[in-house]
Amino acid sequence: MIKKQQEKLLKFVQKPARYIGGEVNSVVKDPSKVKFRYAFCFPDNYEIGMSHLGMKILYSLVNEREDSWCERVFAPWEDMERLMRENDVLLYGLESGDNIRDFDMIGFTLQYELSYTNILNMLDLAGLPVRSADRHGLTPLVVAGGPCACNPEPLSAFIDLFMLGEGEELTNELIDLFLKHKQAGSSKEEFLKEAAEIQGVYVPSLYDVSYNGDGTIKEVKNRDNAPKTVKKRIISDMNSVYYPDKFVVPFIDIVHDRVVSEIFRGCIRGCRFCQAGFIYRPIREKSSDVINAQTKALCDSTGYDEISLCSLSTSDYSEIDKLIPKMFGWALERKINVSLPSLRVDNFSDELMQELQKVRRSGLTFAPEAGTQRLRDAINKNVTEDEVIRTAEKAFKGGWTAVKLYFMMGLPTETLDDIEGIANLAQEVVNTYYKNPDRPKGKGVTVNISVASFVPKPFTPFQWEAQDTGEMLGQKQKHLLQSVKTHKIQVSYHETPTSLLEGVLARGDRKLCSVIESAWRKGCKFDSWDEFFDFSKWSEAFSECGIDPGFYANRKRSFDEILPWDMFDYGIRRKFLEEENLKAYKNETTPNCREKCSACGAAKLNGGKCDAKC
């Protein structure tokens, strides 16, 4: 419940509902009756954080415990932050209004690198030192997890421990251990030493890193009982793992304001640029009956009229043809729409098209990723131009008039011919629409091209590759715009300075901690937002710290270089990634996991089990 001091600020801010709590299905407990208080922090604004499935799962999971209370915390927008600082109001949990510095644990989810300065800003707003070494007591313990935790080194000075991999089981184990040490009156150091023995826990203070003269890593030494290699945690049985039957329903519109139903984890594809496709392996599916029951329960408890199926590639779900009729059977009767993001053009079946015609039509989204077949083979996209066109043809015959195509720019081996190929492929999609004799009369087609700048990421075959400089990307963006010949094709692309910073932070080491802190102290925050991002401040921070950002972003690494994330085991064999990298330069493809197992190694963390069913 919001306190009076906090409430006084709300009439002066743009969206007060971001800061009041009290939404339907939010959890309020008596603080005197719980032993553990957890602040789950999303380092971005309310609308984005409330859309995140991971927060929904772990929020409900912790609150299922009688001895624990989890509250939500989001980064306050500029107007609210200014008032908080002017009026000495500390960062608080939405459910209680209590200052989070008085909680037992503060957890951050690391969804994207450009949120790192927000983490420091939120710790400072909470009245806490930003560096772990300056926080001496057991409480509040500052932890972090999420996809970016696969290389946590740029944040290693600020976070007490990182949780690698999936958190449903790990979170409960960590709470149990924390309560044991809290009752015993242990120090933070005593707790961290024992926590490091839990699979999936990385305690950066228990590792020492030394460097060569050229700035590369010389050696990583583990101390005390910390493992030399930290293995990620995974959930083996998706049918029995915890999934909430309630979501908090916001008072205001959020980015993804709907029921989200997770259908499987992992990906059968081996796109060589895609970090998620590798770090979430092996494939683990839920049964269609479980998904259907969970989705119905969420619709009943929230009142939402839209469902979104969540996975890395929805049409790769092996029971999709069973699930959709089951779900449509009750959803359409209740006028609930079902959306299927992340569809693949090579398995967009006629049956799936027929089912999708029963729901409200929105634009269809597909991701060819590259404009020519040669480059699609190099990145192992395993999609042909004919498949893209055939899928567009099916969609247009089914009544769709808008298609969005996702591409990447700056990929390894890319040439200007590949860039021009993006415009050519989009033009073929436009032509396909006008070849359809049954197209709606008087209605044109819209083909939106969205082009992201390629950023090499850890645990991918391209983790050793150099990222294009801003100048190189600018030339390619200009060439793409010149290659588009019709107003029916709309082009959007990422700004190059943000992509450069993302590349630096994605593959950075501990030396970047000082850069991040310096940039934050200069005023950097909400770096993924155009209205806040100020690359000049980051440039000053790099210069003051004696760090060349090009060393991390624009330098090709050799296979024998020690990488900052080599101490972590995400299941994928390093040799496999090296082989995939070499195949890219030969334009050679690797079959998807259902066609042939490529022995990537991911199943070893799941007792050798993978649901790819090749």
XYZ file of C-alpha atoms in Angstrom:
614
model
C 0.000 0.000 0.000
C 1.454 3.317 -1.051
C 2.536 5.641 1.770
C 1.420 9.276 2.184
C 4.858 10.668 1.356
C 4.836 8.721 -1.899
C 1.202 9.525 -2.673
C 1.869 13.264 -2.511
C 4.101 12.996 -5.566
C 1.583 11.292 -7.838
C -0.415 14.352 -8.898
C 2.748 15.755 -10.453
C 3.684 12.756 -12.617
C 2.531 11.715 -16.078
C 1.314 8.194 -15.219
C 0.642 7.790 -11.496
C -0.746 4.258 -11.974
C 2.828 3.101 -12.509
C 3.595 3.699 -8.847
C 0.524 2.839 -6.760
C 0.176 -0.964 -6.811
C -3.151 -2.474 -5.765
C -3.915 -4.057 -9.131
C -6.125 -7.119 -9.505
C -4.230 -10.295 -8.464
C -1.386 -8.394 -6.801
C -0.309 -10.063 -3.563
C -0.346 -8.245 -0.230
C 0.857 -9.990 2.927
C 1.379 -9.098 6.563
C 5.113 -8.313 6.845
C 5.151 -9.521 10.444
C 4.131 -13.005 9.297
C 6.800 -13.576 6.633
C 10.469 -14.408 7.119
C 11.748 -13.381 3.706
C 11.022 -10.257 1.668
C 12.047 -10.109 -1.966
C 12.062 -7.081 -4.270
C 11.843 -8.275 -7.873
C 13.234 -5.376 -9.894
C 12.757 -4.859 -13.611
C 15.268 -2.213 -14.753
C 12.892 -0.455 -17.143
C 9.527 1.246 -16.860
C 6.282 -0.296 -15.599
C 4.758 -0.919 -19.027
C 7.717 -2.981 -20.218
C 8.363 -4.784 -16.946
C 4.730 -5.774 -16.476
C 4.850 -7.428 -19.915
C 7.690 -9.761 -18.955
C 6.703 -13.409 -18.482
C 9.656 -14.265 -16.259
C 8.614 -11.674 -13.693
C 5.049 -13.017 -13.694
C 6.285 -16.555 -13.049
C 8.780 -15.802 -10.279
C 6.517 -13.229 -8.590
C 3.795 -15.826 -8.175
C 6.242 -18.634 -7.360
C 7.771 -16.769 -4.391
C 4.371 -15.597 -3.172
C 3.129 -19.202 -3.110
C 5.438 -19.651 -0.113
C 3.832 -18.784 3.222
C 7.174 -17.603 4.596
C 7.983 -15.218 1.713
C 6.640 -12.073 0.083
C 7.717 -10.885 -3.348
C 6.994 -7.335 -4.465
C 7.415 -5.672 -7.830
C 9.736 -2.738 -8.466
C 10.215 -0.858 -11.740
C 12.517 1.945 -12.800
C 10.660 5.208 -12.177
C 10.318 7.479 -15.172
C 12.234 10.759 -15.226
C 9.408 12.843 -13.732
C 8.911 10.491 -10.772
C 12.619 10.038 -10.167
C 13.171 13.785 -9.982
C 10.396 14.163 -7.388
C 11.665 11.185 -5.392
C 15.141 12.665 -5.149
C 13.842 16.152 -4.331
C 11.612 14.811 -1.547
C 13.952 12.099 -0.193
C 11.578 9.312 -1.168
C 13.423 6.010 -1.553
C 12.636 3.300 -4.092
C 9.812 1.154 -2.752
C 7.896 -2.037 -3.451
C 4.532 -1.542 -5.144
C 2.662 -3.942 -2.862
C 3.645 -2.452 0.515
C 5.179 0.942 -0.203
C 8.119 -0.099 1.995
C 11.669 0.911 1.082
C 13.379 -1.978 -0.676
C 16.678 -1.342 1.105
C 14.986 -2.946 4.126
C 14.154 -6.154 2.206
C 16.157 -9.360 2.447
C 16.918 -9.702 -1.242
C 16.801 -7.417 -4.265
C 16.717 -9.244 -7.589
C 17.230 -7.784 -11.060
C 16.304 -9.462 -14.310
C 18.867 -8.887 -17.075
C 16.861 -8.871 -20.294
C 19.031 -6.515 -22.351
C 22.414 -4.901 -21.987
C 21.201 -1.321 -22.349
C 19.407 -1.563 -18.995
C 22.644 -1.821 -17.007
C 22.805 1.848 -15.963
C 19.209 1.575 -14.727
C 20.332 -1.122 -12.285
C 22.843 1.249 -10.713
C 20.294 4.050 -10.726
C 17.701 1.891 -8.945
C 20.211 0.813 -6.279
C 21.095 4.453 -5.709
C 17.408 5.426 -5.542
C 16.987 2.716 -2.909
C 19.647 4.440 -0.785
C 22.220 1.691 -1.310
C 25.865 1.778 -2.454
C 26.024 0.576 -6.053
C 29.120 -1.603 -5.540
C 28.809 -4.949 -3.841
C 32.013 -4.404 -1.837
C 30.457 -1.347 -0.194
C 27.359 -3.231 0.992
C 28.542 -5.127 4.049
C 25.550 -6.782 5.693
C 23.800 -9.974 4.658
C 20.740 -7.908 3.795
C 19.797 -6.666 1.364
C 21.501 -9.193 -0.873
C 21.572 -8.052 -4.520
C 21.142 -10.823 -7.095
C 20.511 -10.981 -10.841
C 19.498 -13.480 -13.502
C 18.078 -13.641 -17.005
C 19.565 -14.104 -20.481
C 22.278 -11.456 -20.092
C 23.569 -13.306 -17.025
C 25.302 -15.678 -19.452
C 28.036 -13.014 -19.440
C 27.640 -11.190 -16.125
C 31.185 -9.809 -15.967
C 30.369 -6.165 -16.886
C 28.100 -6.088 -13.797
C 30.304 -8.198 -11.525
C 31.252 -5.279 -9.244
C 27.637 -4.426 -8.464
C 25.847 -7.775 -8.009
C 26.461 -10.144 -5.088
C 25.496 -13.277 -7.001
C 24.127 -14.233 -10.400
C 21.643 -16.987 -11.187
C 22.504 -18.713 -14.464
C 19.773 -20.411 -16.446
C 16.165 -21.010 -15.421
C 15.014 -19.832 -12.023
C 11.940 -21.749 -10.880
C 13.813 -24.332 -8.796
C 16.936 -22.257 -8.168
C 14.985 -19.376 -6.599
C 13.431 -21.584 -3.931
C 16.765 -23.238 -3.144
C 18.396 -19.846 -2.736
C 15.612 -18.589 -0.437
C 15.889 -21.707 1.727
C 19.646 -21.270 2.079
C 19.284 -17.555 2.775
C 16.782 -18.171 5.581
C 19.169 -20.673 7.159
C 21.998 -18.134 7.183
C 19.751 -15.271 8.291
C 18.609 -17.273 11.304
C 22.193 -18.214 12.094
C 23.333 -14.587 11.906
C 25.825 -15.329 9.129
C 27.809 -12.701 7.287
C 27.277 -12.031 3.609
C 30.586 -13.725 2.838
C 29.590 -16.881 4.708
C 26.312 -17.086 2.827
C 27.924 -16.456 -0.561
C 30.501 -19.215 -0.080
C 27.788 -21.795 0.517
C 25.527 -20.373 -2.192
C 28.337 -20.848 -4.721
C 27.955 -24.625 -4.242
C 24.422 -24.534 -5.714
C 24.336 -25.386 -9.423
C 23.558 -22.224 -11.377
C 24.936 -19.745 -8.822
C 27.907 -17.549 -9.745
C 29.525 -15.400 -7.055
C 31.920 -12.999 -8.824
C 33.802 -12.074 -5.637
C 35.061 -15.675 -5.437
C 36.902 -15.430 -8.776
C 40.055 -13.513 -9.683
C 40.731 -12.468 -13.281
C 44.183 -11.579 -14.644
C 44.953 -10.048 -18.047
C 47.602 -10.236 -20.744
C 49.450 -7.158 -21.939
C 47.146 -6.842 -24.961
C 44.041 -6.611 -22.734
C 42.789 -10.150 -23.299
C 42.115 -12.458 -20.355
C 45.119 -14.435 -19.129
C 43.527 -16.556 -16.400
C 40.438 -16.931 -14.199
C 41.087 -18.433 -10.751
C 38.342 -19.682 -8.458
C 38.799 -19.313 -4.709
C 37.526 -21.153 -1.652
C 34.908 -23.724 -2.657
C 33.654 -21.932 -5.752
C 33.449 -24.279 -8.773
C 35.872 -23.734 -11.621
C 32.969 -23.968 -14.056
C 29.424 -22.825 -13.206
C 26.701 -24.872 -14.892
C 23.387 -23.268 -15.788
C 20.159 -24.545 -14.265
C 17.401 -25.948 -16.435
C 13.911 -27.264 -15.821
C 13.573 -30.854 -17.005
C 9.818 -31.399 -16.917
C 7.843 -28.500 -18.367
C 4.516 -30.199 -17.595
C 5.119 -30.233 -13.847
C 7.131 -27.038 -13.382
C 5.396 -24.173 -11.604
C 3.286 -21.881 -13.790
C 0.990 -19.202 -12.342
C -2.791 -19.384 -12.653
C -3.047 -15.615 -12.101
C -1.308 -12.576 -13.592
C -1.373 -9.117 -12.036
C -3.742 -7.075 -14.228
C -2.439 -3.511 -14.692
C -4.560 -0.378 -14.448
C -2.959 1.075 -17.588
C -2.042 -0.273 -21.000
C 1.248 -2.146 -21.097
C 3.302 -3.368 -24.050
C 1.937 -6.930 -24.006
C -1.435 -6.567 -22.300
C -2.705 -10.122 -22.631
C -2.463 -13.660 -21.341
C 0.922 -15.168 -22.207
C 1.086 -18.946 -22.420
C 4.512 -20.588 -22.615
C 4.448 -23.668 -24.856
C 8.070 -24.831 -24.916
C 11.643 -23.780 -24.190
C 14.588 -23.999 -26.523
C 14.659 -23.961 -30.308
C 15.175 -26.660 -32.926
C 16.826 -24.150 -35.253
C 20.500 -23.337 -35.206
C 20.566 -19.747 -36.446
C 24.187 -18.849 -35.861
C 23.493 -15.287 -34.701
C 20.756 -16.159 -32.183
C 21.791 -16.297 -28.546
C 18.365 -17.367 -27.267
C 18.340 -20.303 -29.671
C 21.443 -21.707 -27.969
C 21.287 -20.699 -24.303
C 17.732 -22.049 -23.864
C 18.579 -25.482 -25.273
C 17.725 -28.359 -24.998
C 14.154 -28.461 -26.342
C 11.549 -29.096 -23.635
C 7.874 -29.028 -24.557
C 4.648 -28.834 -22.595
C 1.791 -31.091 -23.639
C -1.097 -29.427 -25.460
C -3.472 -30.451 -22.640
C -1.334 -28.703 -20.012
C -0.991 -25.558 -22.123
C -4.715 -25.457 -22.808
C -5.610 -25.852 -19.120
C -3.076 -23.237 -17.967
C -4.224 -20.749 -20.584
C -7.893 -21.170 -19.693
C -7.123 -20.672 -15.991
C -5.293 -17.422 -16.755
C -8.160 -16.119 -18.889
C -10.591 -16.948 -16.081
C -8.531 -15.123 -13.444
C -7.603 -12.032 -15.457
C -10.496 -11.341 -17.821
C -8.142 -10.793 -20.747
C -9.610 -11.169 -24.239
C -6.332 -12.030 -25.967
C -3.878 -14.916 -25.693
C -0.333 -14.965 -26.997
C 1.566 -18.246 -27.299
C 5.133 -17.812 -26.106
C 8.177 -19.587 -27.541
C 11.148 -18.882 -29.749
C 9.385 -20.427 -32.757
C 5.693 -21.112 -32.213
C 5.052 -23.117 -35.374
C 7.888 -25.513 -34.388
C 5.831 -26.741 -31.435
C 5.229 -30.408 -32.218
C 1.591 -30.383 -31.027
C 0.574 -27.067 -32.602
C -2.079 -28.765 -34.766
C -3.608 -30.292 -31.597
C -3.298 -27.201 -29.422
C -4.936 -24.633 -31.687
C -8.275 -26.469 -32.165
C -8.432 -27.195 -28.414
C -7.804 -23.580 -27.519
C -10.035 -22.133 -30.232
C -12.843 -24.417 -29.033
C -13.429 -22.282 -25.920
C -11.541 -19.063 -26.722
C -13.550 -18.089 -29.807
C -16.813 -18.863 -28.032
C -15.764 -16.286 -25.410
C -14.536 -13.860 -28.102
C -10.926 -14.271 -26.982
C -8.361 -13.726 -29.702
C -5.310 -15.983 -30.053
C -2.061 -14.685 -31.569
C 0.851 -16.830 -32.705
C 4.092 -14.832 -32.800
C 7.388 -16.250 -34.069
C 5.983 -18.204 -37.004
C 8.365 -19.905 -39.438
C 7.860 -19.582 -43.183
C 9.030 -23.170 -43.807
C 6.320 -24.828 -41.714
C 3.361 -22.473 -42.010
C 0.851 -25.190 -42.846
C -2.469 -24.909 -44.661
C -4.156 -26.271 -41.527
C -2.621 -23.551 -39.395
C -3.694 -20.931 -41.907
C -7.263 -22.202 -41.801
C -7.317 -21.999 -38.014
C -5.839 -18.476 -38.000
C -8.615 -17.319 -40.325
C -11.032 -17.841 -37.438
C -9.496 -15.075 -35.325
C -9.106 -11.337 -35.741
C -6.569 -10.574 -38.433
C -3.518 -8.560 -37.637
C -0.322 -8.303 -39.627
C 1.706 -11.480 -40.000
C 5.371 -11.390 -39.033
C 8.134 -13.549 -40.493
C 11.910 -13.409 -40.186
C 13.946 -14.264 -43.297
C 16.854 -12.457 -41.535
C 18.921 -12.077 -44.733
C 18.140 -10.915 -48.246
C 19.973 -13.579 -50.273
C 20.091 -17.348 -50.132
C 23.865 -17.357 -49.797
C 23.720 -15.291 -46.614
C 20.741 -17.214 -45.238
C 22.837 -20.365 -45.645
C 25.818 -18.704 -43.964
C 23.747 -17.836 -40.889
C 21.986 -21.230 -41.031
C 18.521 -19.744 -41.355
C 17.393 -22.732 -43.453
C 14.675 -20.722 -45.212
C 14.454 -20.310 -48.989
C 13.031 -17.423 -50.971
C 10.441 -19.783 -52.451
C 9.235 -20.630 -48.938
C 8.927 -16.940 -48.073
C 6.913 -16.268 -51.218
C 4.702 -19.337 -50.821
C 3.930 -18.338 -47.240
C 3.093 -14.781 -48.304
C 0.854 -16.198 -51.015
C -1.025 -18.316 -48.445
C -1.430 -15.323 -46.183
C -2.735 -13.077 -48.942
C -5.195 -15.749 -50.086
C -6.313 -15.993 -46.470
C -7.186 -12.305 -46.442
C -4.088 -10.702 -44.925
C -2.915 -7.419 -46.414
C 0.022 -6.586 -44.141
C 3.259 -8.489 -43.687
C 6.247 -7.606 -41.525
C 9.656 -9.012 -42.427
C 12.539 -9.052 -39.956
C 16.110 -8.842 -41.235
C 19.572 -8.310 -39.794
C 22.324 -6.080 -41.087
C 26.038 -6.404 -40.459
C 26.098 -10.199 -40.450
C 29.420 -12.002 -40.981
C 30.301 -12.398 -44.718
C 27.641 -9.820 -45.691
C 28.059 -7.733 -48.869
C 26.083 -4.880 -50.417
C 24.455 -7.444 -52.724
C 22.963 -9.056 -49.623
C 21.647 -5.677 -48.491
C 20.049 -5.063 -51.876
C 18.560 -8.542 -51.620
C 16.460 -7.383 -48.642
C 14.701 -4.835 -50.842
C 14.370 -7.354 -53.677
C 12.768 -9.977 -51.435
C 10.313 -7.429 -50.038
C 9.452 -6.407 -53.597
C 8.701 -10.034 -54.477
C 6.292 -10.174 -51.535
C 4.552 -7.049 -52.834
C 4.340 -8.569 -56.329
C 2.885 -11.759 -54.868
C 0.015 -9.799 -53.346
C -0.952 -8.247 -56.682
C -0.788 -11.625 -58.412
C -3.567 -12.851 -56.127
C -6.831 -12.632 -58.125
C -8.895 -12.836 -54.921
C -7.237 -9.893 -53.167
C -9.593 -7.353 -51.563
C -10.639 -4.827 -54.191
C -9.337 -1.343 -53.654
C -7.034 -2.366 -50.832
C -3.259 -2.269 -51.174
C -0.567 -4.246 -49.428
C 1.863 -3.058 -46.777
C 5.233 -4.741 -46.358
C 7.212 -3.471 -43.405
C 10.932 -4.224 -43.299
C 12.471 -4.085 -39.834
C 16.264 -4.298 -39.881
C 18.235 -4.894 -36.697
C 21.971 -4.376 -36.504
C 23.799 -7.635 -35.862
C 25.443 -7.843 -32.453
C 27.730 -10.842 -31.750
C 26.589 -12.556 -28.551
C 28.127 -15.124 -26.151
C 27.389 -18.814 -26.660
C 26.702 -18.458 -30.376
C 28.839 -19.531 -33.356
C 29.385 -15.829 -34.073
C 30.684 -14.989 -30.584
C 34.183 -14.528 -32.048
C 33.117 -12.220 -34.901
C 33.800 -8.507 -35.288
C 30.784 -6.212 -35.202
C 30.355 -3.702 -38.023
C 31.377 -0.161 -37.115
C 28.794 2.597 -37.095
C 30.186 3.934 -40.357
C 29.839 0.545 -42.055
C 26.262 0.130 -40.850
C 25.379 3.653 -41.968
C 26.572 2.892 -45.505
C 24.513 -0.299 -45.601
C 21.393 1.458 -44.291
C 21.746 4.088 -47.009
C 22.159 1.394 -49.659
C 19.026 -0.376 -48.465
C 16.917 2.765 -48.651
C 18.195 3.425 -52.171
C 17.307 -0.137 -53.176
C 13.620 0.161 -52.216
C 11.598 1.202 -55.265
C 8.026 1.436 -53.960
C 6.177 3.266 -51.197
C 4.402 0.004 -50.352
C 7.608 -1.085 -48.599
C 8.352 0.711 -45.350
C 11.826 0.434 -43.797
C 12.855 0.862 -40.168
C 16.261 0.143 -38.656
C 18.175 0.430 -35.400
C 20.375 3.391 -34.607
C 24.026 2.383 -34.817
C 25.400 3.919 -31.548
C 23.015 1.841 -29.409
C 24.035 -1.300 -31.315
C 27.705 -0.502 -30.698
C 27.112 -0.118 -26.960
C 25.084 -3.319 -26.871
C 27.983 -5.113 -28.567
C 30.495 -3.770 -26.066
C 28.441 -4.771 -23.045
C 27.434 -8.164 -24.469
C 31.035 -9.379 -24.794
C 32.667 -7.238 -22.128
C 34.736 -8.194 -19.112
C 35.156 -6.849 -15.580
C 37.008 -3.755 -16.747
C 33.702 -2.391 -18.039
C 32.315 -2.062 -14.511
C 34.132 1.251 -14.120
C 32.803 2.454 -17.492
C 29.199 1.621 -16.593
C 29.491 3.386 -13.250
C 31.125 6.422 -14.836
C 28.431 6.653 -17.524
C 25.691 6.367 -14.895
C 27.261 9.106 -12.766
C 27.272 11.314 -15.866
C 23.505 10.838 -16.105
C 23.118 7.805 -18.386
C 19.959 5.768 -17.834
C 17.184 4.269 -19.966
C 19.833 3.804 -22.659
C 17.487 1.755 -24.867
C 15.190 4.804 -25.148
C 16.059 7.304 -27.880
C 14.965 10.285 -25.772
C 17.466 9.367 -23.054
C 20.391 7.775 -24.877
C 23.452 10.027 -24.977
C 26.410 8.354 -26.644
C 28.647 11.369 -25.956
C 28.464 10.623 -22.220
C 29.359 6.998 -22.836
C 32.277 8.113 -25.010
C 33.520 10.304 -22.169
C 33.224 7.379 -19.758
C 35.199 5.073 -22.052
C 37.887 7.723 -22.489
C 38.179 8.480 -18.773
C 38.530 4.784 -17.971
C 41.088 4.200 -20.720
C 38.849 1.707 -22.499
C 38.522 1.402 -26.279
C 34.975 0.229 -27.072
C 36.203 -1.122 -30.391
C 38.310 -3.661 -28.495
C 35.098 -5.361 -27.380
C 32.752 -4.663 -30.291
C 34.770 -4.442 -33.505
C 37.596 -6.937 -32.907
C 37.536 -10.483 -34.266
C 38.667 -13.012 -31.673
C 40.659 -16.180 -32.234
C 39.364 -19.575 -31.124
C 42.169 -19.908 -28.562
C 41.377 -16.630 -26.763
C 39.899 -16.953 -23.268
C 36.480 -15.302 -23.367
C 34.923 -13.621 -20.298
C 32.119 -16.206 -20.232
C 34.281 -19.318 -20.686
C 33.851 -20.145 -16.966
C 30.141 -20.845 -17.550
C 28.618 -24.018 -18.943
C 25.372 -23.469 -20.871
C 25.506 -26.969 -22.299
C 26.700 -26.089 -25.805
C 30.082 -27.615 -26.681
C 32.646 -24.966 -27.555
C 33.969 -27.200 -30.357
C 30.457 -27.325 -31.832
C 30.291 -23.523 -31.890
C 33.704 -23.359 -33.562
C 32.607 -25.846 -36.238
C 29.429 -23.864 -36.888
C 31.468 -20.687 -37.232
C 33.703 -22.263 -39.880
C 30.697 -23.632 -41.773
C 29.318 -20.093 -42.035
C 32.306 -19.053 -44.144
C 31.620 -21.981 -46.469
C 27.893 -21.113 -46.712
C 27.154 -24.577 -45.311
C 23.972 -25.300 -43.401
C 23.275 -27.595 -40.440
C 19.936 -29.457 -40.332
C 17.471 -28.466 -37.634
C 17.254 -30.654 -34.537
C 14.196 -32.585 -35.753
C 15.892 -33.522 -39.003
C 19.170 -34.632 -37.440
C 20.799 -34.225 -34.038
C 23.966 -32.165 -34.437
C 25.362 -33.224 -31.032
C 25.541 -29.659 -29.717
C 25.871 -31.017 -26.180
C 22.964 -29.165 -24.561
C 21.112 -32.328 -23.522
C 23.907 -33.279 -21.101
C 22.492 -30.786 -18.570
C 19.108 -32.505 -18.833
C 20.185 -36.091 -18.277
C 20.698 -36.553 -22.016
C 17.058 -35.754 -22.787
C 15.891 -33.430 -25.562
C 12.342 -33.107 -26.937
C 13.489 -32.309 -30.467
C 12.409 -35.864 -31.426
C 14.594 -36.133 -34.492
